[in-house]
PDB file of C-alpha atoms in Angstrom:
ATOM      1  CA  MET A   1     -24.532  -1.360   4.489  1.00 41.00           C
ATOM      2  CA  SER A   2     -23.947  -4.360   2.250  1.00 46.00           C
ATOM      3  CA  ILE A   3     -21.493  -7.138   3.017  1.00 46.00           C
ATOM      4  CA  ARG A   4     -19.299  -5.992   0.121  1.00 49.00           C
ATOM      5  CA  GLY A   5     -19.425  -2.428   1.424  1.00 47.00           C
ATOM      6  CA  ALA A   6     -18.114  -3.596   4.779  1.00 42.00           C
ATOM      7  CA  ALA A   7     -15.274  -5.406   3.045  1.00 41.00           C
ATOM      8  CA  SER A   8     -14.387  -2.278   1.097  1.00 40.00           C
ATOM      9  CA  LEU A   9     -14.110  -0.199   4.250  1.00 35.00           C
ATOM     10  CA  LEU A  10     -11.444  -2.498   5.664  1.00 38.00           C
ATOM     11  CA  LEU A  11      -8.981  -1.447   2.975  1.00 40.00           C
ATOM     12  CA  LEU A  12     -10.364   2.025   2.337  1.00 37.00           C
ATOM     13  CA  GLY A  13      -9.300   3.254   5.764  1.00 38.00           C
ATOM     14  CA  ALA A  14      -5.668   2.528   5.011  1.00 40.00           C
ATOM     15  CA  LEU A  15      -5.661   3.548   1.363  1.00 41.00           C
ATOM     16  CA  ALA A  16      -7.352   6.828   2.236  1.00 38.00           C
ATOM     17  CA  MET A  17      -4.371   7.912   4.308  1.00 41.00           C
ATOM     18  CA  PRO A  18      -2.279   8.891   1.316  1.00 41.00           C
ATOM     19  CA  LEU A  19      -5.227  10.499  -0.446  1.00 39.00           C
ATOM     20  CA  GLY A  20      -5.846  13.297   2.002  1.00 39.00           C
ATOM     21  CA  ALA A  21      -2.713  15.357   1.544  1.00 46.00           C
ATOM     22  CA  GLN A  22      -0.823  14.442  -1.569  1.00 53.00           C
ATOM     23  CA  ALA A  23       1.261  17.611  -1.721  1.00 77.00           C
ATOM     24  CA  LEU A  24       4.692  16.002  -1.622  1.00 87.00           C
ATOM     25  CA  MET A  25       3.898  12.940  -3.724  1.00 89.00           C
ATOM     26  CA  GLU A  26       2.210  15.001  -6.438  1.00 90.00           C
ATOM     27  CA  ARG A  27       5.151  17.413  -6.616  1.00 88.00           C
ATOM     28  CA  VAL A  28       7.674  14.605  -6.819  1.00 92.00           C
ATOM     29  CA  LYS A  29       5.690  12.752  -9.490  1.00 91.00           C
ATOM     30  CA  ALA A  30       5.265  15.913 -11.544  1.00 92.00           C
ATOM     31  CA  SER A  31       8.972  16.783 -11.581  1.00 92.00           C
ATOM     32  CA  TYR A  32      10.802  13.477 -11.128  1.00 93.00           C
ATOM     33  CA  ASP A  33      11.568  12.894 -14.804  1.00 94.00           C
ATOM     34  CA  THR A  34      12.903  16.446 -15.100  1.00 94.00           C
ATOM     35  CA  TRP A  35      15.179  16.012 -12.102  1.00 95.00           C
ATOM     36  CA  GLN A  36      16.315  12.642 -13.377  1.00 93.00           C
ATOM     37  CA  GLY A  37      17.240  14.352 -16.629  1.00 94.00           C
ATOM     38  CA  TYR A  38      19.315  16.912 -14.756  1.00 94.00           C
ATOM     39  CA  LEU A  39      21.249  14.139 -13.051  1.00 93.00           C
ATOM     40  CA  GLU A  40      21.893  12.383 -16.340  1.00 93.00           C
ATOM     41  CA  GLN A  41      23.271  15.667 -17.693  1.00 94.00           C
ATOM     42  CA  GLY A  42      25.554  16.010 -14.662  1.00 94.00           C
ATOM     43  CA  ASP A  43      23.609  18.899 -13.158  1.00 94.00           C
ATOM     44  CA  GLY A  44      23.598  17.879  -9.507  1.00 94.00           C
ATOM     45  CA  ALA A  45      23.397  21.485  -8.348  1.00 94.00           C
ATOM     46  CA  GLY A  46      20.172  21.984 -10.301  1.00 94.00           C
ATOM     47  CA  VAL A  47      18.565  18.981  -8.622  1.00 94.00           C
ATOM     48  CA  ARG A  48      19.652  20.066  -5.166  1.00 94.00           C
ATOM     49  CA  LYS A  49      18.358  23.585  -5.746  1.00 93.00           C
ATOM     50  CA  ALA A  50      14.982  22.266  -6.937  1.00 92.00           C
ATOM     51  CA  THR A  51      14.482  19.623  -4.234  1.00 93.00           C
ATOM     52  CA  GLU A  52      15.902  21.313  -1.129  1.00 91.00           C
ATOM     53  CA  PRO A  53      12.868  23.632  -0.692  1.00 89.00           C
ATOM     54  CA  LEU A  54      10.586  20.596  -0.746  1.00 89.00           C
ATOM     55  CA  LEU A  55      12.641  18.861   1.929  1.00 89.00           C
ATOM     56  CA  GLN A  56      12.584  21.989   4.057  1.00 86.00           C
ATOM     57  CA  ARG A  57       8.850  22.640   3.724  1.00 84.00           C
ATOM     58  CA  GLU A  58       6.460  19.887   2.622  1.00 78.00           C
ATOM     59  CA  ALA A  59       8.649  17.017   3.815  1.00 78.00           C
ATOM     60  CA  GLN A  60       8.587  18.322   7.365  1.00 80.00           C
ATOM     61  CA  ALA A  61       4.821  17.831   7.474  1.00 85.00           C
ATOM     62  CA  VAL A  62       4.793  14.258   6.175  1.00 90.00           C
ATOM     63  CA  SER A  63       3.046  11.887   8.560  1.00 89.00           C
ATOM     64  CA  PRO A  64       4.914   8.636   9.313  1.00 89.00           C
ATOM     65  CA  ALA A  65       1.538   6.889   8.991  1.00 90.00           C
ATOM     66  CA  ASP A  66       1.144   8.017   5.369  1.00 92.00           C
ATOM     67  CA  TYR A  67       3.080   5.361   3.471  1.00 93.00           C
ATOM     68  CA  ASN A  68       2.679   7.023   0.065  1.00 92.00           C
ATOM     69  CA  GLU A  69       3.952  10.421   1.176  1.00 93.00           C
ATOM     70  CA  MET A  70       6.790   8.676   3.003  1.00 94.00           C
ATOM     71  CA  ARG A  71       7.761   7.045  -0.289  1.00 94.00           C
ATOM     72  CA  ALA A  72       7.887  10.504  -1.844  1.00 94.00           C
ATOM     73  CA  LEU A  73      10.155  11.650   0.978  1.00 94.00           C
ATOM     74  CA  VAL A  74      12.470   8.690   0.371  1.00 95.00           C
ATOM     75  CA  ALA A  75      12.575   9.528  -3.340  1.00 94.00           C
ATOM     76  CA  LEU A  76      13.524  13.137  -2.566  1.00 94.00           C
ATOM     77  CA  LEU A  77      16.306  12.073  -0.219  1.00 95.00           C
ATOM     78  CA  ASP A  78      17.540   9.638  -2.871  1.00 95.00           C
ATOM     79  CA  LEU A  79      17.638  12.442  -5.446  1.00 95.00           C
ATOM     80  CA  GLN A  80      19.608  14.613  -3.042  1.00 95.00           C
ATOM     81  CA  ALA A  81      22.065  11.791  -2.410  1.00 94.00           C
ATOM     82  CA  ARG A  82      22.611  11.172  -6.111  1.00 95.00           C
ATOM     83  CA  ALA A  83      22.966  14.894  -6.765  1.00 95.00           C
ATOM     84  CA  CYS A  84      25.715  14.991  -4.143  1.00 94.00           C
ATOM     85  CA  VAL A  85      27.463  12.102  -5.881  1.00 93.00           C
ATOM     86  CA  VAL A  86      27.336  13.979  -9.177  1.00 94.00           C
ATOM     87  CA  GLU A  87      28.916  16.959  -7.440  1.00 93.00           C
ATOM     88  CA  GLY A  88      31.566  14.767  -5.813  1.00 92.00           C
ATOM     89  CA  ASP A  89      30.345  15.467  -2.277  1.00 92.00           C
ATOM     90  CA  TRP A  90      30.601  11.861  -1.031  1.00 90.00           C
ATOM     91  CA  GLU A  91      30.152  12.602   2.663  1.00 90.00           C
ATOM     92  CA  GLN A  92      26.945  14.577   2.140  1.00 93.00           C
ATOM     93  CA  ALA A  93      25.674  11.874  -0.204  1.00 93.00           C
ATOM     94  CA  ILE A  94      26.021   9.365   2.625  1.00 94.00           C
ATOM     95  CA  VAL A  95      24.077  11.683   4.948  1.00 94.00           C
ATOM     96  CA  PHE A  96      21.127  11.827   2.552  1.00 95.00           C
ATOM     97  CA  LEU A  97      21.343   8.124   1.761  1.00 95.00           C
ATOM     98  CA  GLN A  98      21.280   7.344   5.487  1.00 95.00           C
ATOM     99  CA  ARG A  99      18.152   9.451   5.864  1.00 94.00           C
ATOM    100  CA  ALA A 100      16.576   7.710   2.879  1.00 95.00           C
ATOM    101  CA  ALA A 101      17.391   4.274   4.312  1.00 96.00           C
ATOM    102  CA  ASP A 102      16.043   5.241   7.743  1.00 96.00           C
ATOM    103  CA  SER A 103      12.850   6.651   6.234  1.00 95.00           C
ATOM    104  CA  ALA A 104      12.308   3.569   4.053  1.00 96.00           C
ATOM    105  CA  ALA A 105      12.791   1.294   7.062  1.00 97.00           C
ATOM    106  CA  SER A 106      10.435   3.373   9.210  1.00 96.00           C
ATOM    107  CA  ASN A 107       7.845   3.382   6.445  1.00 96.00           C
ATOM    108  CA  ALA A 108       7.972  -0.388   6.034  1.00 97.00           C
ATOM    109  CA  THR A 109       7.646  -0.940   9.779  1.00 96.00           C
ATOM    110  CA  ALA A 110       4.684   1.430  10.151  1.00 95.00           C
ATOM    111  CA  ALA A 111       2.910  -0.090   7.160  1.00 95.00           C
ATOM    112  CA  GLU A 112       3.432  -3.619   8.491  1.00 95.00           C
ATOM    113  CA  THR A 113       1.622  -2.575  11.676  1.00 94.00           C
ATOM    114  CA  THR A 114      -1.235  -0.742   9.954  1.00 93.00           C
ATOM    115  CA  PHE A 115      -1.863  -3.214   7.170  1.00 94.00           C
ATOM    116  CA  GLY A 116      -1.210  -6.173   9.434  1.00 93.00           C
ATOM    117  CA  ARG A 117      -4.179  -5.105  11.552  1.00 94.00           C
ATOM    118  CA  ILE A 118      -6.359  -4.635   8.482  1.00 94.00           C
ATOM    119  CA  ARG A 119      -5.271  -8.002   7.073  1.00 93.00           C
ATOM    120  CA  LYS A 120      -6.237  -9.659  10.344  1.00 94.00           C
ATOM    121  CA  GLU A 121      -9.683  -8.048  10.173  1.00 95.00           C
ATOM    122  CA  HIS A 122     -10.107  -9.359   6.640  1.00 95.00           C
ATOM    123  CA  ASP A 123      -9.072 -12.864   7.702  1.00 94.00           C
ATOM    124  CA  THR A 124     -11.575 -12.815  10.565  1.00 95.00           C
ATOM    125  CA  LYS A 125     -14.419 -11.669   8.341  1.00 95.00           C
ATOM    126  CA  LEU A 126     -13.499 -14.150   5.620  1.00 96.00           C
ATOM    127  CA  ALA A 127     -13.652 -17.019   8.088  1.00 96.00           C
ATOM    128  CA  GLY A 128     -17.114 -15.937   9.225  1.00 95.00           C
ATOM    129  CA  TRP A 129     -18.417 -15.428   5.705  1.00 95.00           C
ATOM    130  CA  ARG A 130     -17.111 -18.805   4.523  1.00 95.00           C
ATOM    131  CA  GLU A 131     -18.712 -20.565   7.473  1.00 95.00           C
ATOM    132  CA  ALA A 132     -22.008 -18.841   6.715  1.00 95.00           C
ATOM    133  CA  LEU A 133     -21.689 -19.838   3.059  1.00 95.00           C
ATOM    134  CA  THR A 134     -21.209 -23.480   3.990  1.00 95.00           C
ATOM    135  CA  GLN A 135     -24.329 -23.449   6.169  1.00 95.00           C
ATOM    136  CA  GLN A 136     -26.487 -21.725   3.566  1.00 95.00           C
ATOM    137  CA  GLU A 137     -25.238 -23.947   0.744  1.00 95.00           C
ATOM    138  CA  ALA A 138     -26.252 -26.985   2.817  1.00 95.00           C
ATOM    139  CA  GLN A 139     -29.751 -25.548   3.239  1.00 93.00           C
ATOM    140  CA  LEU A 140     -29.998 -24.830  -0.496  1.00 93.00           C
ATOM    141  CA  LYS A 141     -28.922 -28.376  -1.273  1.00 92.00           C
ATOM    142  CA  GLU A 142     -31.534 -29.698   1.134  1.00 91.00           C
ATOM    143  CA  LEU A 143     -34.255 -27.676  -0.590  1.00 90.00           C
ATOM    144  CA  ALA A 144     -33.094 -28.844  -4.007  1.00 88.00           C
ATOM    145  CA  ALA A 145     -33.468 -32.469  -2.879  1.00 89.00           C
ATOM    146  CA  ARG A 146     -37.145 -32.040  -1.985  1.00 87.00           C
ATOM    147  CA  PRO A 147     -39.615 -33.383  -4.552  1.00 83.00           C
ATOM    148  CA  GLY A 148     -41.804 -30.316  -4.292  1.00 84.00           C
ATOM    149  CA  LEU A 149     -41.507 -26.869  -2.702  1.00 85.00           C
ATOM    150  CA  THR A 150     -44.153 -24.822  -1.002  1.00 88.00           C
ATOM    151  CA  GLU A 151     -44.402 -21.100  -1.663  1.00 89.00           C
ATOM    152  CA  ASP A 152     -42.527 -20.381   1.564  1.00 91.00           C
ATOM    153  CA  MET A 153     -39.777 -22.811   0.566  1.00 91.00           C
ATOM    154  CA  MET A 154     -39.370 -21.158  -2.843  1.00 91.00           C
ATOM    155  CA  LYS A 155     -39.167 -17.785  -1.138  1.00 93.00           C
ATOM    156  CA  ARG A 156     -36.561 -19.175   1.227  1.00 93.00           C
ATOM    157  CA  ARG A 157     -34.602 -20.585  -1.741  1.00 92.00           C
ATOM    158  CA  SER A 158     -34.521 -17.154  -3.376  1.00 94.00           C
ATOM    159  CA  GLN A 159     -33.307 -15.578  -0.139  1.00 95.00           C
ATOM    160  CA  ILE A 160     -30.517 -18.127   0.189  1.00 95.00           C
ATOM    161  CA  ARG A 161     -29.394 -17.580  -3.391  1.00 95.00           C
ATOM    162  CA  LEU A 162     -29.285 -13.821  -2.809  1.00 96.00           C
ATOM    163  CA  PHE A 163     -27.357 -14.385   0.411  1.00 96.00           C
ATOM    164  CA  LEU A 164     -24.848 -16.615  -1.379  1.00 95.00           C
ATOM    165  CA  ASP A 165     -24.303 -14.129  -4.203  1.00 96.00           C
ATOM    166  CA  GLU A 166     -23.715 -11.251  -1.806  1.00 95.00           C
ATOM    167  CA  HIS A 167     -21.296 -13.191   0.372  1.00 95.00           C
ATOM    168  CA  ARG A 168     -19.356 -14.615  -2.586  1.00 95.00           C
ATOM    169  CA  ASN A 169     -18.929 -11.079  -3.918  1.00 96.00           C
ATOM    170  CA  ALA A 170     -17.807  -9.884  -0.501  1.00 95.00           C
ATOM    171  CA  ILE A 171     -15.279 -12.718  -0.246  1.00 95.00           C
ATOM    172  CA  ALA A 172     -13.901 -11.943  -3.704  1.00 96.00           C
ATOM    173  CA  HIS A 173     -13.556  -8.256  -2.863  1.00 95.00           C
ATOM    174  CA  SER A 174     -11.925  -8.986   0.469  1.00 95.00           C
ATOM    175  CA  MET A 175      -9.419 -11.298  -1.191  1.00 95.00           C
ATOM    176  CA  TRP A 176      -8.666  -8.550  -3.742  1.00 96.00           C
ATOM    177  CA  SER A 177      -8.046  -6.142  -0.848  1.00 94.00           C
ATOM    178  CA  ILE A 178      -5.644  -8.605   0.760  1.00 95.00           C
ATOM    179  CA  LYS A 179      -3.775  -8.901  -2.541  1.00 95.00           C
ATOM    180  CA  GLU A 180      -3.485  -5.107  -2.696  1.00 95.00           C
ATOM    181  CA  ILE A 181      -2.146  -5.015   0.854  1.00 95.00           C
ATOM    182  CA  GLU A 182       0.440  -7.680   0.085  1.00 95.00           C
ATOM    183  CA  GLY A 183       1.529  -5.738  -3.000  1.00 95.00           C
ATOM    184  CA  ILE A 184       2.021  -2.533  -1.029  1.00 95.00           C
ATOM    185  CA  LEU A 185       3.972  -4.270   1.725  1.00 96.00           C
ATOM    186  CA  THR A 186       6.152  -6.073  -0.812  1.00 96.00           C
ATOM    187  CA  ARG A 187       7.108  -2.775  -2.466  1.00 96.00           C
ATOM    188  CA  LEU A 188       7.885  -1.143   0.869  1.00 96.00           C
ATOM    189  CA  ARG A 189      10.012  -4.101   2.003  1.00 96.00           C
ATOM    190  CA  GLN A 190      11.914  -3.991  -1.276  1.00 96.00           C
ATOM    191  CA  GLU A 191      12.599  -0.284  -0.855  1.00 96.00           C
ATOM    192  CA  LYS A 192      13.812  -0.879   2.695  1.00 96.00           C
ATOM    193  CA  GLU A 193      16.175  -3.632   1.571  1.00 96.00           C
ATOM    194  CA  THR A 194      17.393  -1.690  -1.470  1.00 95.00           C
ATOM    195  CA  TYR A 195      18.331   1.418   0.504  1.00 95.00           C
ATOM    196  CA  ALA A 196      19.904  -0.579   3.301  1.00 95.00           C
ATOM    197  CA  ALA A 197      22.077  -2.434   0.780  1.00 94.00           C
ATOM    198  CA  SER A 198      22.959   0.778  -1.070  1.00 93.00           C
ATOM    199  CA  LEU A 199      23.935   2.508   2.155  1.00 92.00           C
ATOM    200  CA  ALA A 200      26.126  -0.408   3.222  1.00 92.00           C
ATOM    201  CA  ALA A 201      27.815  -0.450  -0.185  1.00 91.00           C
ATOM    202  CA  TRP A 202      28.593   3.265  -0.104  1.00 87.00           C
ATOM    203  CA  GLN A 203      29.830   3.121   3.472  1.00 87.00           C
ATOM    204  CA  GLY A 204      32.117   0.268   2.510  1.00 87.00           C
ATOM    205  CA  PHE A 205      33.347   2.199  -0.523  1.00 83.00           C
ATOM    206  CA  LEU A 206      34.201   5.302   1.517  1.00 81.00           C
ATOM    207  CA  ALA A 207      35.865   3.229   4.242  1.00 79.00           C
ATOM    208  CA  ARG A 208      38.522   1.944   1.846  1.00 75.00           C
TER     209      ARG A 208
END
């Protein structure tokens, strides 16, 4: 396996989690705009009728380790909460919003653990690759300073250049993977904070 292939596997393991069973996410994505339209038209009952079966079936099978499917679950709970608001059922809206906030917080925490481990693996490999690059670049510079190269030296120079290209590509890919991880974690943290703030605001409103 190439160096770049090894770097790819570090992120692939985590990103593959939401690709195995996309039932809930795909259903939510396919119908979200329609449900949003119902809410805008004041049809909370229609949204609740459409989303309740999903919460009772597919949502029960969502793995806490699958951050993407957990996001779909949060979105469903949010829809239910807003549908309750449209219907004037404040207490039930709080129940669903609490579940959404809890799920968002759980999702962020689980992802921090999973991706934190993967990020650490990337950092370890990056340190090793950069050290190797420094050593090989020094050897290439030493060869370049020689007035003449034997056939073996020219062969060695070609090997070093190939080594450098492969490792630079691996470093670039690993850094891209880290950026992807940071983007995912940022979105999950934002969702956690948003639902926590929304829940607190609604609880304060109802407590008046």
